[in-house]
Amino acid sequence: EDHIGALPYLLREVNPPLYATRLTRGLIEVKLKEQRIKGTHITTIRPHETINLPPFRIQPYRVCHSIPDGVGLAVHTPLGTVVHSGDYKFDQTPVDGKTTDFAKLAELGGKGVLLLMADSTNAERPGFTPSEQEVGETFERVFAQTKGRIIVTTFASNISRVQQVIDAATAHRRQVAVVGRSMQNNVKMAKELGYLKVHDRTLLKPEAIPHTPPERLAIVCTGSQGEPASVLVRMANRDHPQLTLVPGDTVIMSATPIPGNEEVVHRTLNNLFRLGVQVYYHELNRVHVSGHASREELKLLLGMLKPRYFMPLHGEPRHLTLHGELAQEAGMDPAQIFVLEDGQVLEIDQKGARIGERVSAGQVMVDGLGVGDVGQEVLRDRHLLSHDGFVIAVVTIDGKNGKLLSGPDLVTRGFVYLPKSEELLAEAKERVREALDKGGGRAAANKKIHEVLSKYLYEKTKRRPMILPVITEV
Amino acid sequence: EDHIGALPYLLREVNPPLYATRLTRGLIEVKLKEQRIKGTHITTIRPHETINLPPFRIQPYRVCHSIPDGVGLAVHTPLGTVVHSGDYKFDQTPVDGKTTDFAKLAELGGKGVLLLMADSTNAERPGFTPSEQEVGETFERVFAQTKGRIIVTTFASNISRVQQVIDAATAHRRQVAVVGRSMQNNVKMAKELGYLKVHDRTLLKPEAIPHTPPERLAIVCTGSQGEPASVLVRMANRDHPQLTLVPGDTVIMSATPIPGNEEVVHRTLNNLFRLGVQVYYHELNRVHVSGHASREELKLLLGMLKPRYFMPLHGEPRHLTLHGELAQEAGMDPAQIFVLEDGQVLEIDQKGARIGERVSAGQVMVDGLGVGDVGQEVLRDRHLLSHDGFVIAVVTIDGKNGKLLSGPDLVTRGFVYLPKSEELLAEAKERVREALDKGGGRAAANKKIHEVLSKYLYEKTKRRPMILPVITEV
């Protein structure tokens, strides 16, 4: 999702040819179909097959991640080879048995790499990222010892994790029901493309859930990030139309919270515990491993490729900085390392590498149908409103002398509890009336209302609602 | 703060005598002075000194935590002894050298405990919580190898941590400046009471910071939770009037984010990295340890006290449930274990223990000067406003036939970017005008405006701003 999620928006602006491995292509096509985007030209690429885009020759090489079919890219340019790691880790026992292509990396390193751009997500984590196999072992253990229903949540795109659920279910004679649209779409596609190995008799339609004995059933659904509309969260809130959780059920949350989601994930966990459900989650059990390389793996990649220049990618500023420092510890000269901010450009030519002219870059926010229209102003207003709400003062003034003719009416939400604030608001109105008594123009009235209300309401409540005068002149 | 923070509010409702150990008393007095609360009667208690409150006899016993002078309570009742653990851990090398009172626990266990109520904060964490000494060792290492200024942030109440900074600073010939009001108040009080061991010549006034060589300076301040008004966050934002961070400075974030604060803490870290500051924080270094017992310690307490009944305390529902399960693993009968929700009452008499009648209990929110006035309605409005803002339609209608006389004026914030939404809002006004064309009463107008705007604006933006008609009849 963090690699293809913006595609539908980007494709509305430009329509370049796309290159993707088979599974990635499948995921993209599911997404474009959902968003009704047509006319995109996609070419399927395969590891080891070179893409010729003069003056570049691009060689994808296989990497392990939380999903099959990931690749890194070796871009051969007239000046030298640029390697883009993609999201990767060095898992020796991945779910599909296909490890990161060490041979290719060694070959690239041997021939010389001009620039490495590499994933920095786990630049804070010591050691090696554990193998997906450890998750498989946990699943095996849980499935072996559990009598009731087993519900597993993960990202809809985490095809490898779904395969692990199917494997454990098959081994313990459970059928698997996939619930939720995004999960169903991805599973169907991955099965058709051969990335999910599953017998038809193992898969169960959601309608059949009530008729299946608990000990023969596993459910795969979304909700690992506490998403309000997800199947798991609705079940945890006793709010799902078909599925009800009962004591005896077991839930496996096979993901860690993405930063910022901790609160909603914890709330979901608390609700599950309240329902008396057995819960396996990352704090207690190895039910998830990261898809990204940890510090020792980052060093390993640097060591294999020995790039002339290095640019950390894919992380917040602290991750990029730490990855840069790691490269220094691994022996690179600080002058070879470029930790860039969004919008900065790295230029390389025969003479060397340097940071070039800044280009326009930043976040484009999508809100409803709007793309990019919500910016700092709107966000600041939402932030203010979320804190202390608003108070609107509606007045009619005399166009000639600016004196108050009617009002003020005060309209307020999110500021105080109205049934208990009559006195406060009555006094606030009185203050506005007094302030407008002497007349003046519209601008003066606007200013006065603002001043009087801000001051009085803050004095009485120590809150700062947004204050908006609405003035009608007659 | 999570134990005494509500006192000023509680004391406005009831004014019972308070009992507290010396340091706790000091912290309470700082707080009551800040909030100008007088007339509170506080009795100083000491571990091993019995408090007689017939029919109860209360014996405080020493526990380790992130602060000196913590106690658990053994409450001797006519029916048996109830033990309340307080916040505790079994640190063998605490900063003040005073360990949890094993002898007292063993004695209580030997004589028989009716009920144990115990801290569940770390019921998810395996093993033992590391000792405060490990933090001291990290500080020692950082102070030994750092040339520039060292800035340490922690909770204002974490007196033990401040002591560790002072110890490391003293050992490496640095003076310590305490910056920020809450930190200064607590340090002053703890020093006066003898809980902070520090030479006067080690402490430095904040005004002297600019005149002190970087290698001779350490600064202690707040900001470990990313609090917007804290010294560290303002420095990280280049927004502090006196203090400016420069490359060469070292920041130690000596705390872990409290759940919910992750995003602001990460933002602060990113800003520090952008400034080129060296940062030590919990993801990378042992710069903080929890003050709460982990699973093996929880079992140890249960094993020493062997209570007849057990009630997990101090945690979210998942922590309480896990702590209850742990007691079961440790050999207790599920019938002896009571995992309660807020408002549930545990009743014990000669016949046994059971959950009694529910009492009224819940969260009382404090917002500005308001205590308890912000409830579900106000929060729901703030939540809605934070999502999609609001649109207010101001109209004047004819009192007789309900026809539109003037307006609508639309006032909106937090919904769309105004300079680019003129067309949308003009069309929205037109729709309102059409809808009110046929007249009707105030109620009808209200309903129509609501319907027309919700429908039209959602259709065009897929956003749902709060819609408020303001109708003047003339």
XYZ file of N, CA and C in Angstrom, chain A residues 123-126 259-263 266-267 269-271 273-274 277-279 281 283-284 295 316-319 321-322 325 341 366-371 373-375 377-378 381-383 385-390 392 394 396 406 409 411-418 420-421 458-463 466 468-472, chain B residues 123-126 259-263 266-267 269-271 273-274 277-279 281 283-284 295 316-319 321-322 325 341 366-371 373-375 377-378 381-383 385-390 392 394 396 406 409 411-418 420-421 458-463 466 468-472:
468
model
N 16.442 1.205 10.728
C 17.789 1.658 11.077
C 17.961 1.816 12.587
N 16.867 1.749 13.335
C 16.961 1.815 14.807
C 17.149 0.430 15.429
N 16.856 -0.629 14.665
C 16.818 -1.962 15.279
C 18.130 -2.716 15.172
N 18.642 -3.158 16.307
C 19.906 -3.895 16.289
C 19.713 -5.285 15.675
N 3.287 3.438 13.353
C 3.348 4.592 14.262
C 2.158 5.530 14.067
N 1.507 5.855 15.151
C 0.314 6.702 15.101
C -0.953 5.903 15.328
N -0.890 4.587 15.077
C -2.066 3.730 15.260
C -2.103 3.040 16.625
N -1.118 3.317 17.482
C -1.013 2.571 18.739
C -2.305 2.651 19.558
N -2.873 3.849 19.653
C -4.049 4.002 20.510
C -5.233 3.174 20.033
N -4.577 -0.492 20.629
C -4.730 -0.843 22.041
C -6.196 -0.881 22.450
N -6.984 0.047 21.902
C -8.407 0.050 22.215
C -9.056 -1.241 21.700
N -7.556 -4.113 21.230
C -7.104 -5.202 22.108
C -7.917 -5.226 23.402
N -8.086 -4.048 24.019
C -8.862 -3.990 25.267
C -10.274 -4.524 25.059
N -10.890 -4.146 23.937
C -12.243 -4.625 23.669
C -12.271 -6.135 23.484
N -10.193 -8.311 24.853
C -10.021 -8.901 26.182
C -11.322 -8.840 26.973
N -12.042 -7.710 26.844
C -13.312 -7.578 27.557
C -14.317 -8.636 27.128
N -12.071 -13.061 24.846
C -11.418 -13.769 23.741
C -9.937 -13.971 24.082
N -9.369 -15.089 23.635
C -7.923 -15.293 23.775
C -7.229 -14.497 22.672
N -6.260 -13.656 23.050
C -5.620 -12.817 22.039
C -4.115 -13.056 21.978
N -0.840 -11.303 20.371
C -0.428 -10.067 19.706
C 1.046 -9.795 19.952
N 3.010 -7.873 21.451
C 3.675 -7.637 22.735
C 3.972 -8.959 23.445
N 3.185 -9.953 23.154
C 3.274 -11.213 23.891
C 3.873 -12.348 23.084
N 19.749 -3.433 11.507
C 21.065 -2.803 11.365
C 22.155 -3.730 10.797
N 11.785 8.019 8.267
C 11.675 9.378 8.770
C 13.101 9.937 8.924
N 13.212 11.257 9.117
C 14.552 11.853 9.194
C 15.492 11.122 10.157
N 14.982 10.648 11.308
C 15.893 9.991 12.243
C 16.410 8.674 11.680
N 15.573 7.964 10.917
C 16.020 6.704 10.332
C 17.079 6.944 9.255
N 19.102 9.522 9.020
C 20.340 9.963 9.668
C 21.085 8.776 10.272
N 20.349 7.913 10.978
C 20.983 6.753 11.612
C 21.575 5.814 10.566
N 24.759 7.313 9.491
C 25.804 7.111 10.507
C 26.315 5.672 10.493
N 16.626 15.608 2.318
C 15.235 15.871 2.666
C 14.386 15.849 1.408
N -4.965 13.573 0.477
C -6.207 13.173 -0.175
C -7.291 13.151 0.893
N -8.375 13.879 0.652
C -9.464 13.927 1.622
C -10.771 13.867 0.862
N -11.482 12.771 0.969
C -12.696 12.606 0.178
C -12.320 12.622 -1.290
N -12.995 13.462 -2.066
C -12.666 13.573 -3.486
C -11.538 14.564 -3.730
N -11.166 15.299 -2.710
C -10.157 16.336 -2.895
C -8.754 15.767 -2.861
N -7.945 16.179 -3.814
C -6.544 15.764 -3.852
C -5.705 17.027 -3.778
N -6.106 19.691 -2.000
C -6.726 20.964 -1.624
C -6.642 21.220 -0.126
N -6.547 20.167 0.652
C -6.389 20.356 2.090
C -4.914 20.595 2.386
N -4.611 21.798 2.827
C -3.228 22.148 3.128
C -3.118 22.650 4.551
N -3.633 25.548 5.994
C -4.705 26.387 6.549
C -5.852 25.515 7.068
N -6.344 24.629 6.195
C -7.486 23.804 6.572
C -7.114 22.909 7.757
N -7.102 24.891 10.975
C -8.464 25.133 11.459
C -9.053 23.867 12.102
N -8.869 22.728 11.452
C -9.397 21.487 12.038
C -8.771 21.212 13.401
N -7.483 21.506 13.485
C -6.777 21.287 14.740
C -7.355 22.191 15.842
N -10.302 23.593 15.896
C -11.685 23.183 16.181
C -11.704 21.938 17.065
N -10.765 21.028 16.847
C -10.754 19.784 17.634
C -10.394 20.066 19.084
N -9.684 21.171 19.323
C -9.298 21.506 20.688
C -10.443 22.119 21.476
N -10.977 23.221 20.964
C -11.911 24.008 21.764
C -13.187 24.386 21.026
N -13.422 23.809 19.835
C -14.662 24.098 19.120
C -14.735 25.523 18.608
N -15.946 26.006 18.370
C -16.100 27.363 17.826
C -17.293 28.063 18.459
N -19.849 31.239 17.097
C -20.188 32.195 16.053
C -21.170 33.212 16.621
N -23.781 36.022 15.581
C -24.543 36.552 14.458
C -25.215 37.852 14.894
N -26.992 41.793 13.510
C -27.412 42.685 12.431
C -27.127 44.103 12.902
N -30.097 43.830 15.795
C -30.567 42.600 16.453
C -29.400 41.661 16.703
N -26.818 36.522 18.246
C -27.086 35.110 18.506
C -25.737 34.405 18.560
N -23.845 30.824 18.223
C -23.936 29.426 17.819
C -22.613 28.780 18.174
N -22.637 27.743 18.959
C -21.376 27.138 19.383
C -21.457 25.616 19.413
N -20.375 24.979 19.028
C -20.262 23.516 19.106
C -18.843 23.158 19.548
N -18.702 22.103 20.323
C -17.381 21.603 20.696
C -16.659 22.484 21.702
N -17.370 23.457 22.265
C -16.728 24.391 23.199
C -17.122 24.072 24.641
N -18.413 24.170 24.927
C -18.898 23.847 26.275
C -20.147 22.981 26.155
N -20.526 22.359 27.253
C -21.746 21.551 27.269
C -22.926 22.522 27.382
N -23.718 22.613 26.308
C -24.712 23.688 26.215
C -25.722 23.727 27.357
N -25.497 23.259 30.297
C -24.978 23.822 31.546
C -24.254 25.145 31.333
N -24.433 25.755 30.179
C -23.653 26.952 29.882
C -24.522 28.148 29.547
N -12.160 33.181 27.429
C -10.926 32.614 27.960
C -10.852 32.809 29.472
N -11.241 34.004 29.891
C -11.243 34.337 31.317
C -12.108 33.346 32.100
N -13.254 33.023 31.541
C -14.206 32.179 32.261
C -13.916 30.687 32.127
N -13.281 30.280 31.025
C -13.122 28.838 30.781
C -11.680 28.402 30.569
N -10.779 29.349 30.333
C -9.397 29.041 29.912
C -9.387 28.153 28.669
N -10.393 28.331 27.815
C -10.400 27.659 26.509
C -10.397 28.731 25.435
N -12.562 28.871 18.413
C -12.471 29.721 17.231
C -13.669 30.666 17.272
N -15.992 33.505 15.351
C -16.330 34.026 14.031
C -17.539 34.948 14.121
N -17.354 36.238 13.881
C -18.504 37.134 13.822
C -19.174 37.013 12.444
N -20.496 36.948 12.433
C -21.245 36.997 11.171
C -22.124 38.248 11.240
N -21.800 39.215 10.404
C -22.435 40.527 10.533
C -23.294 40.822 9.312
N -24.565 41.116 9.541
C -25.440 41.541 8.457
C -25.719 43.028 8.630
N 2.217 -6.186 32.698
C 1.782 -7.587 32.624
C 2.039 -8.193 31.244
N 2.397 -7.345 30.260
C 2.735 -7.871 28.933
C 4.216 -8.207 28.807
N 5.032 -7.705 29.737
C 6.484 -7.818 29.537
C 7.080 -9.032 30.216
N 7.786 -9.847 29.448
C 8.399 -11.044 30.028
C 9.584 -10.676 30.934
N 1.751 5.611 25.986
C 0.898 5.274 24.848
C 0.022 6.456 24.424
N 0.048 6.772 23.157
C -0.694 7.912 22.639
C 0.236 9.075 22.297
N 1.424 9.097 22.924
C 2.374 10.188 22.672
C 3.410 9.842 21.607
N 3.326 8.649 21.021
C 4.372 8.202 20.095
C 4.626 9.198 18.978
N 3.531 9.705 18.382
C 3.718 10.584 17.220
C 4.465 11.864 17.571
N 8.090 11.102 18.257
C 8.837 10.846 17.028
C 9.097 12.140 16.254
N 8.104 13.031 16.252
C 8.296 14.309 15.571
C 9.434 15.088 16.221
N 11.947 13.826 17.908
C 13.203 13.159 17.546
C 13.646 13.558 16.136
N 12.712 13.535 15.194
C 13.055 13.920 13.818
C 13.608 15.337 13.767
N 12.980 16.253 14.519
C 13.456 17.632 14.519
C 14.852 17.733 15.119
N 17.165 15.378 15.070
C 18.091 14.838 14.067
C 18.343 15.858 12.962
N 17.289 16.569 12.545
C 17.446 17.580 11.504
C 18.419 18.680 11.928
N 21.851 17.230 15.913
C 22.175 16.931 17.303
C 22.355 15.420 17.468
N 23.265 15.017 18.356
C 23.408 13.588 18.684
C 22.285 13.227 19.656
N 21.506 12.185 19.352
C 20.377 11.852 20.211
C 20.484 10.430 20.752
N 18.136 7.734 22.646
C 16.735 7.520 23.016
C 16.437 6.040 23.128
N 14.879 3.698 21.741
C 14.957 2.681 20.691
C 16.401 2.204 20.504
N 17.331 3.071 20.822
C 18.727 2.781 20.524
C 19.552 2.446 21.749
N 6.650 -9.541 34.231
C 5.906 -10.754 34.554
C 6.562 -11.625 35.634
N -4.657 -1.106 31.703
C -5.807 -1.161 30.822
C -6.402 -2.565 30.917
N -7.621 -2.753 30.384
C -8.259 -4.065 30.525
C -7.370 -5.236 30.113
N -6.562 -5.064 29.050
C -5.732 -6.200 28.639
C -4.665 -6.521 29.684
N -4.136 -5.484 30.336
C -3.119 -5.735 31.361
C -3.735 -6.447 32.565
N -6.404 -8.339 32.609
C -6.739 -9.715 32.242
C -5.489 -10.586 32.235
N -4.410 -10.072 31.629
C -3.170 -10.855 31.562
C -2.608 -11.111 32.950
N -4.575 -13.866 34.404
C -4.167 -15.148 33.814
C -2.838 -15.620 34.387
N -13.923 -4.091 36.317
C -13.971 -2.865 35.526
C -14.236 -1.688 36.453
N -10.823 17.137 32.534
C -10.514 18.513 32.911
C -10.106 19.244 31.639
N -10.749 20.361 31.363
C -10.419 21.123 30.159
C -10.451 22.598 30.517
N -9.295 23.209 30.537
C -9.227 24.598 30.984
C -9.688 24.656 32.425
N -10.644 25.552 32.708
C -11.165 25.647 34.074
C -12.297 24.646 34.306
N -12.754 24.004 33.254
C -13.898 23.109 33.393
C -13.487 21.739 33.916
N -14.204 21.258 34.886
C -13.962 19.918 35.428
C -15.231 19.109 35.223
N -17.248 19.026 32.710
C -18.309 19.526 31.827
C -18.157 19.013 30.400
N -16.930 18.682 30.023
C -16.741 18.123 28.690
C -17.031 16.623 28.755
N -18.098 16.232 28.081
C -18.483 14.825 28.072
C -18.590 14.321 26.649
N -20.930 14.460 24.356
C -21.465 15.350 23.309
C -20.382 16.286 22.787
N -19.723 16.977 23.707
C -18.714 17.946 23.288
C -17.572 17.248 22.551
N -18.607 16.350 19.031
C -18.567 17.519 18.153
C -17.128 17.881 17.770
N -16.229 17.861 18.739
C -14.831 18.181 18.425
C -14.264 17.184 17.426
N -14.657 15.931 17.598
C -14.175 14.896 16.702
C -14.688 15.145 15.278
N -15.718 17.985 14.017
C -15.103 19.211 13.515
C -13.674 18.965 13.051
N -12.952 18.109 13.774
C -11.559 17.839 13.412
C -11.477 17.086 12.092
N -12.534 16.359 11.743
C -12.523 15.599 10.497
C -12.794 16.479 9.294
N -13.933 17.161 9.288
C -14.368 17.836 8.073
C -14.809 19.275 8.314
N -14.557 19.836 9.509
C -14.899 21.232 9.743
C -16.406 21.477 9.798
N -16.796 22.736 9.520
C -18.222 23.066 9.586
C -18.611 24.038 8.484
N -21.746 26.944 8.124
C -22.900 27.596 8.718
C -23.607 28.401 7.631
N -26.289 31.254 7.046
C -27.016 32.332 7.715
C -28.073 32.867 6.748
N -32.012 35.072 6.416
C -33.110 35.822 7.025
C -34.375 35.442 6.255
N -33.016 37.446 2.882
C -31.618 37.672 2.508
C -30.783 36.445 2.866
N -25.737 33.399 3.630
C -24.293 33.551 3.732
C -23.739 32.233 4.253
N -20.614 30.424 6.109
C -19.380 30.606 6.863
C -18.816 29.214 7.097
N -17.591 29.001 6.652
C -17.041 27.654 6.791
C -15.568 27.698 7.188
N -15.162 26.746 8.006
C -13.760 26.589 8.392
C -13.455 25.090 8.490
N -12.258 24.724 8.126
C -11.823 23.331 8.278
C -12.465 22.378 7.296
N -13.169 22.910 6.298
C -13.868 22.045 5.345
C -13.132 22.000 4.004
N -13.018 23.154 3.364
C -12.295 23.221 2.093
C -11.372 24.440 2.102
N -10.437 24.466 1.170
C -9.553 25.613 1.048
C -10.328 26.726 0.348
N -10.637 27.791 1.074
C -11.586 28.790 0.591
C -11.211 29.432 -0.750
N -9.987 28.361 -3.245
C -10.230 27.514 -4.413
C -11.622 26.899 -4.402
N -12.503 27.428 -3.557
C -13.809 26.791 -3.426
C -14.960 27.748 -3.692
N -21.617 16.622 0.176
C -21.057 15.268 0.200
C -20.845 14.760 -1.218
N -21.823 15.033 -2.069
C -21.752 14.625 -3.471
C -20.499 15.202 -4.145
N -20.219 16.464 -3.847
C -19.125 17.147 -4.519
C -17.761 16.877 -3.890
N -17.749 16.571 -2.594
C -16.448 16.460 -1.911
C -16.241 15.140 -1.196
N -17.289 14.376 -1.015
C -17.254 13.171 -0.168
C -16.733 13.500 1.242
N -17.030 14.704 1.701
C -16.739 15.078 3.088
C -18.063 15.412 3.766
N -19.875 19.536 9.577
C -21.014 19.805 10.448
C -21.791 20.969 9.819
N -24.764 23.815 10.122
C -25.580 24.535 11.097
C -26.312 25.679 10.427
N -27.635 25.618 10.300
C -28.392 26.750 9.788
C -28.582 27.786 10.902
N -28.383 29.053 10.568
C -28.682 30.138 11.509
C -29.764 30.992 10.855
N -30.964 30.956 11.427
C -32.120 31.563 10.759
C -32.644 32.744 11.564
N -32.708 33.897 10.897
C -33.312 35.065 11.535
C -34.663 35.317 10.875
